[in-house]
Short mmCIF file of C-alpha atoms in Angstrom, two decimals:
data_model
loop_
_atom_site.label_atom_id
_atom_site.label_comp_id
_atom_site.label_asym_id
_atom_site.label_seq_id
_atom_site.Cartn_x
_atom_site.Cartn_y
_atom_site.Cartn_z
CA UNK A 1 0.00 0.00 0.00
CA UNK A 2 3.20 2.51 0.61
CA UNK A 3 4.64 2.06 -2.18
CA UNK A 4 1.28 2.58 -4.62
CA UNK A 5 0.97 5.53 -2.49
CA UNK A 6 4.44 6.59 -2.80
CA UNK A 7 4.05 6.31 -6.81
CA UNK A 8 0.74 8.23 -6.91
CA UNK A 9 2.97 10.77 -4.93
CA UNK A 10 5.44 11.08 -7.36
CA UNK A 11 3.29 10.89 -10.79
CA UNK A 12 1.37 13.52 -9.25
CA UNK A 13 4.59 16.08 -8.68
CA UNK A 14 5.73 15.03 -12.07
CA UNK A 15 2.50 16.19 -13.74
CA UNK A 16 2.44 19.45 -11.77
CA UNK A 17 5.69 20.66 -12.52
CA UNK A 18 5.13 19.39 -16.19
CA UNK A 19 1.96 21.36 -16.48
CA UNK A 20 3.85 24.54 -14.29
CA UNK A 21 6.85 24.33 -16.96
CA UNK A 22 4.64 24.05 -19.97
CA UNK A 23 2.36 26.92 -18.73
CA UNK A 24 5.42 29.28 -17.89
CA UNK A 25 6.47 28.78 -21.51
CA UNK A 26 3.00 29.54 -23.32
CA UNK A 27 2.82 32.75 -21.47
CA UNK A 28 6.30 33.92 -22.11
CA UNK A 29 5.64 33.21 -25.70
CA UNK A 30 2.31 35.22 -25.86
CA UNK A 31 4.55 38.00 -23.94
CA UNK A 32 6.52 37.77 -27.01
CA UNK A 33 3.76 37.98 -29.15
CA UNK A 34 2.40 40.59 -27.39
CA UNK A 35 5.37 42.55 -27.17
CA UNK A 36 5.99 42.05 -30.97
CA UNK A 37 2.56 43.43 -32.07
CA UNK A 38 3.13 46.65 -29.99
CA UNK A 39 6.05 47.61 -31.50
CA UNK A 40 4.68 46.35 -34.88
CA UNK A 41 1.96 48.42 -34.62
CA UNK A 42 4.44 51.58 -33.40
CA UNK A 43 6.84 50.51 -36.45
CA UNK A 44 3.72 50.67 -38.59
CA UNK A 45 2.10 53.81 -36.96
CA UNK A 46 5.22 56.18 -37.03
CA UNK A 47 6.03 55.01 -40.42
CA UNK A 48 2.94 56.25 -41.91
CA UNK A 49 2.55 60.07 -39.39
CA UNK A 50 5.06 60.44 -37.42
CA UNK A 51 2.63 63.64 -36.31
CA UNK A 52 -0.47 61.78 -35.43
CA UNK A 53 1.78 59.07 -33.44
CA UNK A 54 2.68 61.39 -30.99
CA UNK A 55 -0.39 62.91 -31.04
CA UNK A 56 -2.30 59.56 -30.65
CA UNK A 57 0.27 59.35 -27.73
CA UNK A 58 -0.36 62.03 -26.03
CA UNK A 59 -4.39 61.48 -26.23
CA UNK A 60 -4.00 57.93 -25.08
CA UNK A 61 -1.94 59.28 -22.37
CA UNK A 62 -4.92 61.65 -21.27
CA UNK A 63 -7.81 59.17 -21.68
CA UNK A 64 -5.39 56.55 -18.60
CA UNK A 65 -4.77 59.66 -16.78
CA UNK A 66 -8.10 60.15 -16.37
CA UNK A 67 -8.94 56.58 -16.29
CA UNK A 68 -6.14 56.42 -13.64
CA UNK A 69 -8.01 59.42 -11.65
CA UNK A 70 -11.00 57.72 -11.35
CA UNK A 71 -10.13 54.63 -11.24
CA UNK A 72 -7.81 55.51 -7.59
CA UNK A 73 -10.55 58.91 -6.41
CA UNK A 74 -13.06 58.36 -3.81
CA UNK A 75 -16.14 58.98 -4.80
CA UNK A 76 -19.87 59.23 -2.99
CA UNK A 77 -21.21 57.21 -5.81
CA UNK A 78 -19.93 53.67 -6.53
CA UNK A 79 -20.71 53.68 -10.46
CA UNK A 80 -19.09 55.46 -13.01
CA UNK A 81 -20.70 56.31 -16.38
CA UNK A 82 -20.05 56.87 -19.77
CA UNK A 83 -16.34 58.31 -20.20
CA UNK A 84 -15.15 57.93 -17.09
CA UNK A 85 -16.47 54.16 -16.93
CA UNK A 86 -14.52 53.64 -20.20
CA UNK A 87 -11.31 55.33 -19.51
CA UNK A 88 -11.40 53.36 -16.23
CA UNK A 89 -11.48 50.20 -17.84
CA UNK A 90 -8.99 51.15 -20.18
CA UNK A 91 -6.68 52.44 -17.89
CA UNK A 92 -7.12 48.70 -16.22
CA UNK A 93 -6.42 47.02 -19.26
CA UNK A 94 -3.47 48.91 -19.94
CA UNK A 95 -1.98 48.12 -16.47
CA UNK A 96 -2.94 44.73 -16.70
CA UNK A 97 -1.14 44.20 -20.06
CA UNK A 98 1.81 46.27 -18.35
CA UNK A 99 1.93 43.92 -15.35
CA UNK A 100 2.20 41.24 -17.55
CA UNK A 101 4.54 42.45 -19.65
CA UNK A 102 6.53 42.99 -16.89
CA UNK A 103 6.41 39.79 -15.58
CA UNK A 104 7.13 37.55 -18.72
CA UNK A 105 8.75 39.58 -21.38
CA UNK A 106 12.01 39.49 -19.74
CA UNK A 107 12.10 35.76 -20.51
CA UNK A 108 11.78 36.32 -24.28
CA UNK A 109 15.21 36.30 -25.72
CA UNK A 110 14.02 38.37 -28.65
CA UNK A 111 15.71 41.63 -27.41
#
């Protein structure tokens, strides 16, 4: 009885750092991706206006400093509508994707 026990044991470690390994690579590879398409889409975006870039920069950077102020003020009410409901998700998204970035792009050797 030990020893079935002991062998459960150790197919059971064997599949969770298996499964832990394989799922550390798929998200460093969509980090990758990820990272890829952002500065495909800044390759792509500069190439055709440099102009409208860095002014679709600086408007993004408004709409998740707003998102970012009411995403972190206190307010009496607890919902948020219209703009500031979608500049508060988008602000969350973008930290999200930052976050993740953060965590798993350092593992791709693309750079």
């Amino acid at each position: 009885m030990g020893v079935r026990r002991a062998a459960k044991g150790v197919g059971d470690f064997l599949i969770d750092t298996v499964g832990e390994a394989v799922a550390e690579v798929v998200l460093t590879l969509l980090a990758c991706v990820l990272l890829g398409c952002l500065v495909l889409i800044a390759y792509l975006s500069w190439s055709a206006s440099p102009r409208l870039t860095v002014a679709g920069a600086g408007l993004l950077s408004c709409l998740f400093a707003h998102g970012a102020w009411q995403t972190f003020r206190r307010s009496g009410k607890g919902r948020r509508r219209g703009l500031a409901a979608l500049t508060a998700t988008g602000f969350t998204g973008a930290a999200a994707t930052a976050l993740f970035l953060l965590l798993y792009a350092p593992g791709c050797d693309c750079m």
